[in-house]
mmCIF file of the C-alpha atoms, coordinates in Angstrom:
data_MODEL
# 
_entry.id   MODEL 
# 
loop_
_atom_site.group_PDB 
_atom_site.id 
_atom_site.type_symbol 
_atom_site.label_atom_id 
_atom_site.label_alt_id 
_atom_site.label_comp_id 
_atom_site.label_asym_id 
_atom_site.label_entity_id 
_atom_site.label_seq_id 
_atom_site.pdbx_PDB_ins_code 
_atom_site.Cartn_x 
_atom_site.Cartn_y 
_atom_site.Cartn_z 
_atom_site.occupancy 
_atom_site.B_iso_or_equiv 
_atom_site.pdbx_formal_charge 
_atom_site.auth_seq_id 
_atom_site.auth_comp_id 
_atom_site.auth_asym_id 
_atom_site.auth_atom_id 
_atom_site.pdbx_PDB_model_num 
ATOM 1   C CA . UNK A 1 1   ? 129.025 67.073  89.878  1.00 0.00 ? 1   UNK A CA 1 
ATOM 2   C CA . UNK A 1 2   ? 126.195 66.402  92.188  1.00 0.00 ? 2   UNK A CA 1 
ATOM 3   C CA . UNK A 1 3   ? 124.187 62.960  90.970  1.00 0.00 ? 3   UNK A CA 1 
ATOM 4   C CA . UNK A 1 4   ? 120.418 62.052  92.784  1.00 0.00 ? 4   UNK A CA 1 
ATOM 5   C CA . UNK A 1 5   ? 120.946 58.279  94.487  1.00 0.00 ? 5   UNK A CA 1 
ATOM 6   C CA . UNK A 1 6   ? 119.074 55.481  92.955  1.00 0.00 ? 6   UNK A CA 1 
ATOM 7   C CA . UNK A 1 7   ? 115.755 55.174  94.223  1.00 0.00 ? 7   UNK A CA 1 
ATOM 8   C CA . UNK A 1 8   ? 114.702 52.403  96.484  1.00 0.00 ? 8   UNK A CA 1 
ATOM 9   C CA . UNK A 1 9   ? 111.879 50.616  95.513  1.00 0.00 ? 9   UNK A CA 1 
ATOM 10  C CA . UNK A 1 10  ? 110.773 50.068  98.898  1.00 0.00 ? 10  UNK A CA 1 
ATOM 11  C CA . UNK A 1 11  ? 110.064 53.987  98.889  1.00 0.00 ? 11  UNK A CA 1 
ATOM 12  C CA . UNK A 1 12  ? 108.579 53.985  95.623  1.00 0.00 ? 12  UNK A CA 1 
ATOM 13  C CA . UNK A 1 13  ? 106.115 51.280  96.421  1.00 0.00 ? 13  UNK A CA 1 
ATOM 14  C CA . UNK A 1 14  ? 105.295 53.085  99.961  1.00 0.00 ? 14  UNK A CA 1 
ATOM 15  C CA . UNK A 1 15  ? 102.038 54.180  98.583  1.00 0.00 ? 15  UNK A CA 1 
ATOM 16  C CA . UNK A 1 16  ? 99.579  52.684  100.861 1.00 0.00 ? 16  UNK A CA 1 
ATOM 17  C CA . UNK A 1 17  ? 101.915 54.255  103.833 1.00 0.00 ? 17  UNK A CA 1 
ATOM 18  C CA . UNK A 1 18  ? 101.913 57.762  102.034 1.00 0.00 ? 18  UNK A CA 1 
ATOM 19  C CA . UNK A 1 19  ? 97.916  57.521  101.570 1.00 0.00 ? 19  UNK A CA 1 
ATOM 20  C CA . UNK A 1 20  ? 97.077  56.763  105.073 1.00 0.00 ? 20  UNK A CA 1 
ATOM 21  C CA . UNK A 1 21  ? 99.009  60.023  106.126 1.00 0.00 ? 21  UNK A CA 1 
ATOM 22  C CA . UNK A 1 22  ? 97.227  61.877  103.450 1.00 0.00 ? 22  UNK A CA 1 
ATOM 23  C CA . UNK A 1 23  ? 94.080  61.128  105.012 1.00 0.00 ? 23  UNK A CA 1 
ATOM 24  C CA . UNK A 1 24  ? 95.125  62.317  108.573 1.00 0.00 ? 24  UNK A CA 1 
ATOM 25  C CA . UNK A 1 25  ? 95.298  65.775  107.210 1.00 0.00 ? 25  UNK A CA 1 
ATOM 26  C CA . UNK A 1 26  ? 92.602  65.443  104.414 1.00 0.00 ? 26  UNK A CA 1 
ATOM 27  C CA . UNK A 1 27  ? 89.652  63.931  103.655 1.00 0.00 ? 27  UNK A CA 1 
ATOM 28  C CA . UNK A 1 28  ? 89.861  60.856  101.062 1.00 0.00 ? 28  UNK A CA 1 
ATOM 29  C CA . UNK A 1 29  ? 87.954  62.615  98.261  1.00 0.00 ? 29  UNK A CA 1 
ATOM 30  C CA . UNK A 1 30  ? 90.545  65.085  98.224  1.00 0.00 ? 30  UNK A CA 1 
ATOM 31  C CA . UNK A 1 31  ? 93.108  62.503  96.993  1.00 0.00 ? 31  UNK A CA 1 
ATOM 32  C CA . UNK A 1 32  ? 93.395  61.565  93.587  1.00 0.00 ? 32  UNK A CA 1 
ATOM 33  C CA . UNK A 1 33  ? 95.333  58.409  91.880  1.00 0.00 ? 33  UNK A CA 1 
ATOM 34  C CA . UNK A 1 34  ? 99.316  58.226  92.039  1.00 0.00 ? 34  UNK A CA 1 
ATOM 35  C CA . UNK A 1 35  ? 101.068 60.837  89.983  1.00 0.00 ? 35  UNK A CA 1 
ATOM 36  C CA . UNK A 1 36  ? 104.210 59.722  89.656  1.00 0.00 ? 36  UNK A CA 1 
ATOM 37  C CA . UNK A 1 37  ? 107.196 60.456  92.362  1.00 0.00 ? 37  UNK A CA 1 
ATOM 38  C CA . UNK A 1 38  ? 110.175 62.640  92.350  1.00 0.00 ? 38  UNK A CA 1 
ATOM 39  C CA . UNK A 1 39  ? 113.925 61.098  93.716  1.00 0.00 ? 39  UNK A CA 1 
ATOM 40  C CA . UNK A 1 40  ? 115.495 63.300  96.248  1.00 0.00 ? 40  UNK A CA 1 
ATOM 41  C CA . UNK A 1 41  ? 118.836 64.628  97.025  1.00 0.00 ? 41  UNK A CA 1 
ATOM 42  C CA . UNK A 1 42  ? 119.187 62.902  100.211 1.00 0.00 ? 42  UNK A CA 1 
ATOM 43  C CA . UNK A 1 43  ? 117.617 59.871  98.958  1.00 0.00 ? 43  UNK A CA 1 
ATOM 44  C CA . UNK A 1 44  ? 114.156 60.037  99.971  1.00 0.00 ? 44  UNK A CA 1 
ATOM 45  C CA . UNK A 1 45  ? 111.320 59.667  97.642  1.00 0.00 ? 45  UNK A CA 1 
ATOM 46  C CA . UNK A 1 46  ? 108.778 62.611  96.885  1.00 0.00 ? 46  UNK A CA 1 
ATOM 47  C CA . UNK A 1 47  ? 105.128 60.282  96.242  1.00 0.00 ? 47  UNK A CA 1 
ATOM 48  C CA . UNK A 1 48  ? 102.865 62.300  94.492  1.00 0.00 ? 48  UNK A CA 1 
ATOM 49  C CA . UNK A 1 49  ? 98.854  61.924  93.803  1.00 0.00 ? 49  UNK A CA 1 
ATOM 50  C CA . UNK A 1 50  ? 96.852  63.965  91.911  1.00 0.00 ? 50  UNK A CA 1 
ATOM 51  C CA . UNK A 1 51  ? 94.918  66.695  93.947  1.00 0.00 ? 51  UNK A CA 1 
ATOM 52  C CA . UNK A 1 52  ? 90.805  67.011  93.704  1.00 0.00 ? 52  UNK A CA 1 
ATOM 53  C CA . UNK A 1 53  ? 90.523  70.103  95.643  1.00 0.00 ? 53  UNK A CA 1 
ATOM 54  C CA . UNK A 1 54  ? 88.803  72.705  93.780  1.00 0.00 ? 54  UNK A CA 1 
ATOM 55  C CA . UNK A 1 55  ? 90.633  76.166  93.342  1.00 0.00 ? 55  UNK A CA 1 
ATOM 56  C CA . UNK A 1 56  ? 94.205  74.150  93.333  1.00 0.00 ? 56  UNK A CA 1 
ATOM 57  C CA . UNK A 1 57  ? 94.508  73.157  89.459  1.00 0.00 ? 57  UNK A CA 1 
ATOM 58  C CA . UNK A 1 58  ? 97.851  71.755  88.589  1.00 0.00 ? 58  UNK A CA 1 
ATOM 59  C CA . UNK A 1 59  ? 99.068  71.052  92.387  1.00 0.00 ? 59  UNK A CA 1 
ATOM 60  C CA . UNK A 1 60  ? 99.534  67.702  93.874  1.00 0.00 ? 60  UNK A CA 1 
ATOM 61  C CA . UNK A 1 61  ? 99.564  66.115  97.387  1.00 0.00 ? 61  UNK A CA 1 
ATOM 62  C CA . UNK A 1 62  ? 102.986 65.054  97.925  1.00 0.00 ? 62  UNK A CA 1 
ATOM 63  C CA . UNK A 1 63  ? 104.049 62.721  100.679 1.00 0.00 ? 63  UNK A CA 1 
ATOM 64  C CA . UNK A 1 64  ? 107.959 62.538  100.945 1.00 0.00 ? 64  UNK A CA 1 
ATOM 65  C CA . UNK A 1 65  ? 108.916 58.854  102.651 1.00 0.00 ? 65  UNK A CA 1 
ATOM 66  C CA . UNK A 1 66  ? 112.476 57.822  103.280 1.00 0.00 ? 66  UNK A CA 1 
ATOM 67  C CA . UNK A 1 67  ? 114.205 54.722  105.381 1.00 0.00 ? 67  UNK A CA 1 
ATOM 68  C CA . UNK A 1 68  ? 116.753 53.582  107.556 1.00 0.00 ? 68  UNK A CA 1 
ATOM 69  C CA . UNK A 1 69  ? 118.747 50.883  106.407 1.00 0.00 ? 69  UNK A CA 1 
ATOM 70  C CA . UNK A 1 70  ? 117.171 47.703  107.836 1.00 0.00 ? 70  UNK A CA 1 
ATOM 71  C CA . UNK A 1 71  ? 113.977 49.639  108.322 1.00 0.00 ? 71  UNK A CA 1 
ATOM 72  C CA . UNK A 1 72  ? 110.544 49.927  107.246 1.00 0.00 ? 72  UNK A CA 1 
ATOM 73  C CA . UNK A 1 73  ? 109.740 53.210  105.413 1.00 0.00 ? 73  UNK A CA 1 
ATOM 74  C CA . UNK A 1 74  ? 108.448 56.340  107.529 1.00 0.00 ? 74  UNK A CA 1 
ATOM 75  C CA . UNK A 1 75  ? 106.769 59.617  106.565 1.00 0.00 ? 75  UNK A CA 1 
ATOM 76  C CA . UNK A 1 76  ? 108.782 63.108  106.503 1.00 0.00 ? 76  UNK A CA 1 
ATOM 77  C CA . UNK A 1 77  ? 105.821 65.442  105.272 1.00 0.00 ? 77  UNK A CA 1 
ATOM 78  C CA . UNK A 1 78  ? 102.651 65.513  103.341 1.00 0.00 ? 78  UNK A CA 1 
ATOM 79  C CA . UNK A 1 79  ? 101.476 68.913  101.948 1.00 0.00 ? 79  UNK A CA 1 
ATOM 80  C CA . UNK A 1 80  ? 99.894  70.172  99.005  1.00 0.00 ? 80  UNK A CA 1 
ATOM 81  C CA . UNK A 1 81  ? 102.645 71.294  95.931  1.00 0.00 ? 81  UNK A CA 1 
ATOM 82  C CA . UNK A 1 82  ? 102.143 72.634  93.029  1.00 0.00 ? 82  UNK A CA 1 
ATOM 83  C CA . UNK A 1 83  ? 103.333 71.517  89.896  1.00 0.00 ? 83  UNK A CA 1 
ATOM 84  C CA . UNK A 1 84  ? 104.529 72.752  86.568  1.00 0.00 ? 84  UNK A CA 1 
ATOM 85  C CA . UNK A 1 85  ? 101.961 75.707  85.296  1.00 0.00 ? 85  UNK A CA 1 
ATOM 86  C CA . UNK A 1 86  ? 100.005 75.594  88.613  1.00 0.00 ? 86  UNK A CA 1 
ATOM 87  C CA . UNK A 1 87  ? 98.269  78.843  89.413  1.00 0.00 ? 87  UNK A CA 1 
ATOM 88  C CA . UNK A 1 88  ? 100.341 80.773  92.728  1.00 0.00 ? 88  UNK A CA 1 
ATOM 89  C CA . UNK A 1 89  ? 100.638 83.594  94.135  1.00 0.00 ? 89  UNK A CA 1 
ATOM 90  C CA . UNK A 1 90  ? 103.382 86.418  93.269  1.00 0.00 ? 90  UNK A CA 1 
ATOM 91  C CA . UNK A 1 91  ? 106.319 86.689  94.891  1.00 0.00 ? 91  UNK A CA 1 
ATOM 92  C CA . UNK A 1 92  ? 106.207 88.556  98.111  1.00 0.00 ? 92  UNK A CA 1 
ATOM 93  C CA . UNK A 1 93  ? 107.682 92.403  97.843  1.00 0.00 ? 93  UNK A CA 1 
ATOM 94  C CA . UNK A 1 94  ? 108.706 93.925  101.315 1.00 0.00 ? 94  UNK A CA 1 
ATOM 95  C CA . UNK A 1 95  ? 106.854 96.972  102.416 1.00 0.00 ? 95  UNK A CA 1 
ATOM 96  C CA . UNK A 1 96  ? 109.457 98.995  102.280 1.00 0.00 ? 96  UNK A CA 1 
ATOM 97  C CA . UNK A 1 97  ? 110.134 98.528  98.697  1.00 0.00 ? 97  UNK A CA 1 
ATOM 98  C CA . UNK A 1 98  ? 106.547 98.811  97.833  1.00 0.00 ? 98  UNK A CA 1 
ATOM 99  C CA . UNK A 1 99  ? 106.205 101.711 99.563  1.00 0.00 ? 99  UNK A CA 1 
ATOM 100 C CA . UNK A 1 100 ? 109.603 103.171 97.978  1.00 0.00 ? 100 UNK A CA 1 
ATOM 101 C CA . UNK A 1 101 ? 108.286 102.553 93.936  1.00 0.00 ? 101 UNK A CA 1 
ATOM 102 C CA . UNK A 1 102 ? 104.523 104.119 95.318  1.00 0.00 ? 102 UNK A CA 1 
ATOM 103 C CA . UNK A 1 103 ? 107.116 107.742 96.339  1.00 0.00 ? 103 UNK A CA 1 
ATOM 104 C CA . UNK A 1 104 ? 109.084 107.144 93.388  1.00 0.00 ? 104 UNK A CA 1 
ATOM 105 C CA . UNK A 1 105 ? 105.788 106.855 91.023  1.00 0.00 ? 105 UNK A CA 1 
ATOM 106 C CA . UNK A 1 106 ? 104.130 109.617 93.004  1.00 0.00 ? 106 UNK A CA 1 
ATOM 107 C CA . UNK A 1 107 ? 107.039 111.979 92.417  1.00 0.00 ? 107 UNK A CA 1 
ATOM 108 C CA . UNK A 1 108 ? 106.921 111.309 88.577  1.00 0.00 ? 108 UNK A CA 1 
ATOM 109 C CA . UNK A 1 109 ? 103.136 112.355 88.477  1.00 0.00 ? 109 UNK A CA 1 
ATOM 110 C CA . UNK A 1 110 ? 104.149 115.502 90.396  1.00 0.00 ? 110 UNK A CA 1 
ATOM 111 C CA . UNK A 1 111 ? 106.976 116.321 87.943  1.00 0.00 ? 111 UNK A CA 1 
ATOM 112 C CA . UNK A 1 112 ? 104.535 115.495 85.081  1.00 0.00 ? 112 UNK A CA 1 
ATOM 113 C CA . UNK A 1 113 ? 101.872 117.863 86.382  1.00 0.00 ? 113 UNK A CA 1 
ATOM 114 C CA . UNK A 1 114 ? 104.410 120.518 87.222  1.00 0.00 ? 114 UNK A CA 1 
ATOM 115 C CA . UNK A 1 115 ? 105.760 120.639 83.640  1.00 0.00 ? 115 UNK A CA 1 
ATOM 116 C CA . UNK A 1 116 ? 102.142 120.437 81.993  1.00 0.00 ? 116 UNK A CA 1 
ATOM 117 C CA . UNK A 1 117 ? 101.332 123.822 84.095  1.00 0.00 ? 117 UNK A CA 1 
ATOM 118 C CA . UNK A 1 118 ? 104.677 125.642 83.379  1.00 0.00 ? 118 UNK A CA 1 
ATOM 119 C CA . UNK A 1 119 ? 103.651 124.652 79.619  1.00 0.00 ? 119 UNK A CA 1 
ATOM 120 C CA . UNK A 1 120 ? 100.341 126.328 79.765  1.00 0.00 ? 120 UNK A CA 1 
ATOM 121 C CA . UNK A 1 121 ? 98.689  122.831 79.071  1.00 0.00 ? 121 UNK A CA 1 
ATOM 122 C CA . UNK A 1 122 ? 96.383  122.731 82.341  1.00 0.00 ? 122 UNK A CA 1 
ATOM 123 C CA . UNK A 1 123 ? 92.688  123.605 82.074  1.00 0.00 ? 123 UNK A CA 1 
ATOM 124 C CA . UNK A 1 124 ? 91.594  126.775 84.075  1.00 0.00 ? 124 UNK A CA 1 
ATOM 125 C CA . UNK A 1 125 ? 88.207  126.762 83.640  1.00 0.00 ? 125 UNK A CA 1 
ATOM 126 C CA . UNK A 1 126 ? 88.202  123.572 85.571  1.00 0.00 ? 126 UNK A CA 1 
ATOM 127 C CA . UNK A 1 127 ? 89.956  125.969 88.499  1.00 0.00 ? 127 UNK A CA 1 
ATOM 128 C CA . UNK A 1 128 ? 87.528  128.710 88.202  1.00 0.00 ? 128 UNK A CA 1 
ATOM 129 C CA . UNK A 1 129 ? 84.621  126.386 88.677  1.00 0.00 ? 129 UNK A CA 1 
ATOM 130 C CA . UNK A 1 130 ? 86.365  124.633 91.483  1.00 0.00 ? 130 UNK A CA 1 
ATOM 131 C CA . UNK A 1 131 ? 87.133  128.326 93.151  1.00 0.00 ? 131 UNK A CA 1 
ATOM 132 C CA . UNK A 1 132 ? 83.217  129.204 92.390  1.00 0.00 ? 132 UNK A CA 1 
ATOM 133 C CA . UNK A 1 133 ? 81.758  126.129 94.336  1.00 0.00 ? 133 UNK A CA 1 
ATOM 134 C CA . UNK A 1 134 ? 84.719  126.946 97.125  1.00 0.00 ? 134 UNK A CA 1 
ATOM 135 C CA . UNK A 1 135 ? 83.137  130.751 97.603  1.00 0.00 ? 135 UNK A CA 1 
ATOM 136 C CA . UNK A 1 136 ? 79.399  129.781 98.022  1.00 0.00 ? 136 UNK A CA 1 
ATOM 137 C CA . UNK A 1 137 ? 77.567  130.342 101.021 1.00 0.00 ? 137 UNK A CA 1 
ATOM 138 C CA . UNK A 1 138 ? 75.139  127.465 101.410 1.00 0.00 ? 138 UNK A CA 1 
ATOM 139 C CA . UNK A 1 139 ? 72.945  129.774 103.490 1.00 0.00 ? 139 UNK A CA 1 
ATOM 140 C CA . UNK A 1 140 ? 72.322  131.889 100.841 1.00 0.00 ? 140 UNK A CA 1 
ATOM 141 C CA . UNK A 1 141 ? 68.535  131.197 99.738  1.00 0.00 ? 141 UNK A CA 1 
ATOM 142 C CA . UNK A 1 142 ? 68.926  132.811 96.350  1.00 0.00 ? 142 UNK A CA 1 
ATOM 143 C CA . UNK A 1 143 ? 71.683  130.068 95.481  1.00 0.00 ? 143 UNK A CA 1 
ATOM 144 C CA . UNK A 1 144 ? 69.331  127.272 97.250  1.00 0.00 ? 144 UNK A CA 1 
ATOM 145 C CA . UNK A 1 145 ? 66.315  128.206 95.179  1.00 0.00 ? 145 UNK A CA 1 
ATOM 146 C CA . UNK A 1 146 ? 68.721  128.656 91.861  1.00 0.00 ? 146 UNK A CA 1 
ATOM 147 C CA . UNK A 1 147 ? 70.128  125.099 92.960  1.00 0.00 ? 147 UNK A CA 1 
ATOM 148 C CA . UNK A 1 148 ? 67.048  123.269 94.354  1.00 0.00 ? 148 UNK A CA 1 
ATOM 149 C CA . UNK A 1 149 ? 69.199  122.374 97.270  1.00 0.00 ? 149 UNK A CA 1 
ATOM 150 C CA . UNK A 1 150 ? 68.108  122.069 100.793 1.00 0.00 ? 150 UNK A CA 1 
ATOM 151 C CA . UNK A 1 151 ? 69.818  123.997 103.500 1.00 0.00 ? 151 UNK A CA 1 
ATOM 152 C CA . UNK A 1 152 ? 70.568  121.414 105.979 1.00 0.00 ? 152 UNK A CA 1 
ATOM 153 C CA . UNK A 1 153 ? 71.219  122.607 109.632 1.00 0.00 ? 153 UNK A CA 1 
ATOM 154 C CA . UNK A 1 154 ? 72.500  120.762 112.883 1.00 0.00 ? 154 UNK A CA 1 
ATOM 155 C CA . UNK A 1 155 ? 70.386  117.623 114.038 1.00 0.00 ? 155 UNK A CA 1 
ATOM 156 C CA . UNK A 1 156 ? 69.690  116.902 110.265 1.00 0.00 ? 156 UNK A CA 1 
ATOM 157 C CA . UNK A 1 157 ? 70.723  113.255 109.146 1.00 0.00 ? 157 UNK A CA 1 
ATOM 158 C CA . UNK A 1 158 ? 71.274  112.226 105.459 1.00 0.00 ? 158 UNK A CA 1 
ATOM 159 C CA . UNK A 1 159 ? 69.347  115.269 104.735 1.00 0.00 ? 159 UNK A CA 1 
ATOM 160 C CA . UNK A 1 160 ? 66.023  114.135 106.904 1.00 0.00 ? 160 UNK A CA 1 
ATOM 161 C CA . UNK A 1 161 ? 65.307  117.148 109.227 1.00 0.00 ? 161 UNK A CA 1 
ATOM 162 C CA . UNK A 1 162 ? 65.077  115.682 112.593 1.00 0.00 ? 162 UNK A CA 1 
ATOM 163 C CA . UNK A 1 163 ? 62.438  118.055 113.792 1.00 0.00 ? 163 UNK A CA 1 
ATOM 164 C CA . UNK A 1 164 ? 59.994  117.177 110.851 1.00 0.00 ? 164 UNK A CA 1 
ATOM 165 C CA . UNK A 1 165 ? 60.393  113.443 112.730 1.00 0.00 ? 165 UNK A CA 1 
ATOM 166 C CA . UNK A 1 166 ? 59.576  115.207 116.359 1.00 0.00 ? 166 UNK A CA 1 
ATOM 167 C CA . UNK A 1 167 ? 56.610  116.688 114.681 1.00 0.00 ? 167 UNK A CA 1 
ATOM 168 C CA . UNK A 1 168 ? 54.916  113.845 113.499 1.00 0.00 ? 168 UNK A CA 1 
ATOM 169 C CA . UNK A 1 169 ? 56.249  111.196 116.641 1.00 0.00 ? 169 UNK A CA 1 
ATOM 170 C CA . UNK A 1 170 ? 54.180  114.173 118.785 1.00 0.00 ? 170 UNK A CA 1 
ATOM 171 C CA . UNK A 1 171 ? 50.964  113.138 116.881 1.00 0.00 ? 171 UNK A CA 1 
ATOM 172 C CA . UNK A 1 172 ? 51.602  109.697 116.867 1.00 0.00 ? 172 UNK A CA 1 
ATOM 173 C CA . UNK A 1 173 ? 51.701  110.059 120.144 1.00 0.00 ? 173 UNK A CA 1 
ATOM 174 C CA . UNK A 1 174 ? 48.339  111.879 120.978 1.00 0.00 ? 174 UNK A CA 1 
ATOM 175 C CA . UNK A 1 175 ? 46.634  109.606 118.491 1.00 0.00 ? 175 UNK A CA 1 
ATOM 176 C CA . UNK A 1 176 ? 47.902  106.671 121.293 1.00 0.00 ? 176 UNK A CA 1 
ATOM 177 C CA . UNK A 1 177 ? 46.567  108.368 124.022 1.00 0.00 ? 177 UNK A CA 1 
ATOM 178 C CA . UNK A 1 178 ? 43.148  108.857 122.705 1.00 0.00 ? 178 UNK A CA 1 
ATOM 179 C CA . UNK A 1 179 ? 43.418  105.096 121.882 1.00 0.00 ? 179 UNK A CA 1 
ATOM 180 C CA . UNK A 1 180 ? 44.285  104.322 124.771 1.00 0.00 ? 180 UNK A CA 1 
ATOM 181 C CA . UNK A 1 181 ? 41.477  106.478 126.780 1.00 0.00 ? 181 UNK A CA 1 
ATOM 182 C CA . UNK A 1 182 ? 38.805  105.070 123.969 1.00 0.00 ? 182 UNK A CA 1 
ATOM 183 C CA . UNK A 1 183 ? 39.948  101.569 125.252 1.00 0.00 ? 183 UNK A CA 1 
ATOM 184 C CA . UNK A 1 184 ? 39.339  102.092 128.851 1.00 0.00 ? 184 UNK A CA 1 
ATOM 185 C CA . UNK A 1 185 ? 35.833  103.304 128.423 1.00 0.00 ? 185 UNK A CA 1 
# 
């Protein structure tokens, strides 16, 4: 049976020490009062404060401090924990598996869909209009006039016809030159 050390009350009382490395890596308003400290295996002592960074409820900056014998006290690390009930992220899932439950899921809506049509269960009519709309010929003006569609045609962009836009630049344009000759006169 594994037991933690006693904890030496040097470490414990290292506060000031575990502060001023806090503040190398974050700014003082960040830093909240102590939060207690946690006894480690090896013997070193886990200082914790409370944390006053917003978006990280329920973690804590922890500064772990340990000493030789004869020594004064040193820092190991300082980072940001969390703590019990603290809000993190999931546990990471390789790619690969991932990847095999999206196949595996995919194949079971495949199977589903296969069975529904061998059942008669799937809707034709939804088929027949999809076949309809497959079989029209957008150049056909009956069917544009029926649909109050425009046809569009190479050069047209989001439906604007390019050569309206020629059109009307060429009479911007002559407008600009009789400007420009009623300005030299």
């Amino acid at each position: 049976m594994t037991s933690t050390p006693d904890a030496d009350e040097r470490l414990i009382n290292a506060r000031d020490l575990a502060l001023a490395a806090l503040h190398e890596i974050t700014p003082a308003t960040t830093v909240g009062p102590p939060a207690g400290y946690l006894v480690e295996n090896d013997g070193s002592v886990s200082l914790r404060f409370e944390n006053r960074l917003p978006g990280y409820p329920g973690w804590f900056w922890t500064v772990t401090v340990a000493r030789v014998e004869g020594e004064e006290p040193t820092v190991l690390e300082a980072e940001l924990l969390p703590g019990d009930g603290a809000l993190v992220a999931p546990e990471w899932v390789p790619w690969a598996e991932r990847l095999a439950e999206y196949r595996a899921h995919a194949a079971e809506l495949a199977a589903q869909a296969k069975a529904a049509e061998a059942d008669g269960d799937s809707d034709d009519d939804e088929d027949d209009d999809e076949a309809d709309l497959d079989d029209v010929d957008l150049g056909d003006e009956d069917f544009l006039e029926d649909h109050d569609e425009r046809q569009l045609h190479a050069g047209d962009v989001d439906g604007v016809d390019i050569d309206e836009l020629d059109d009307e630049s060429d009479e911007d344009d002559s407008d600009d030159d009789d400007r420009d000759a009623d300005e030299e006169e």
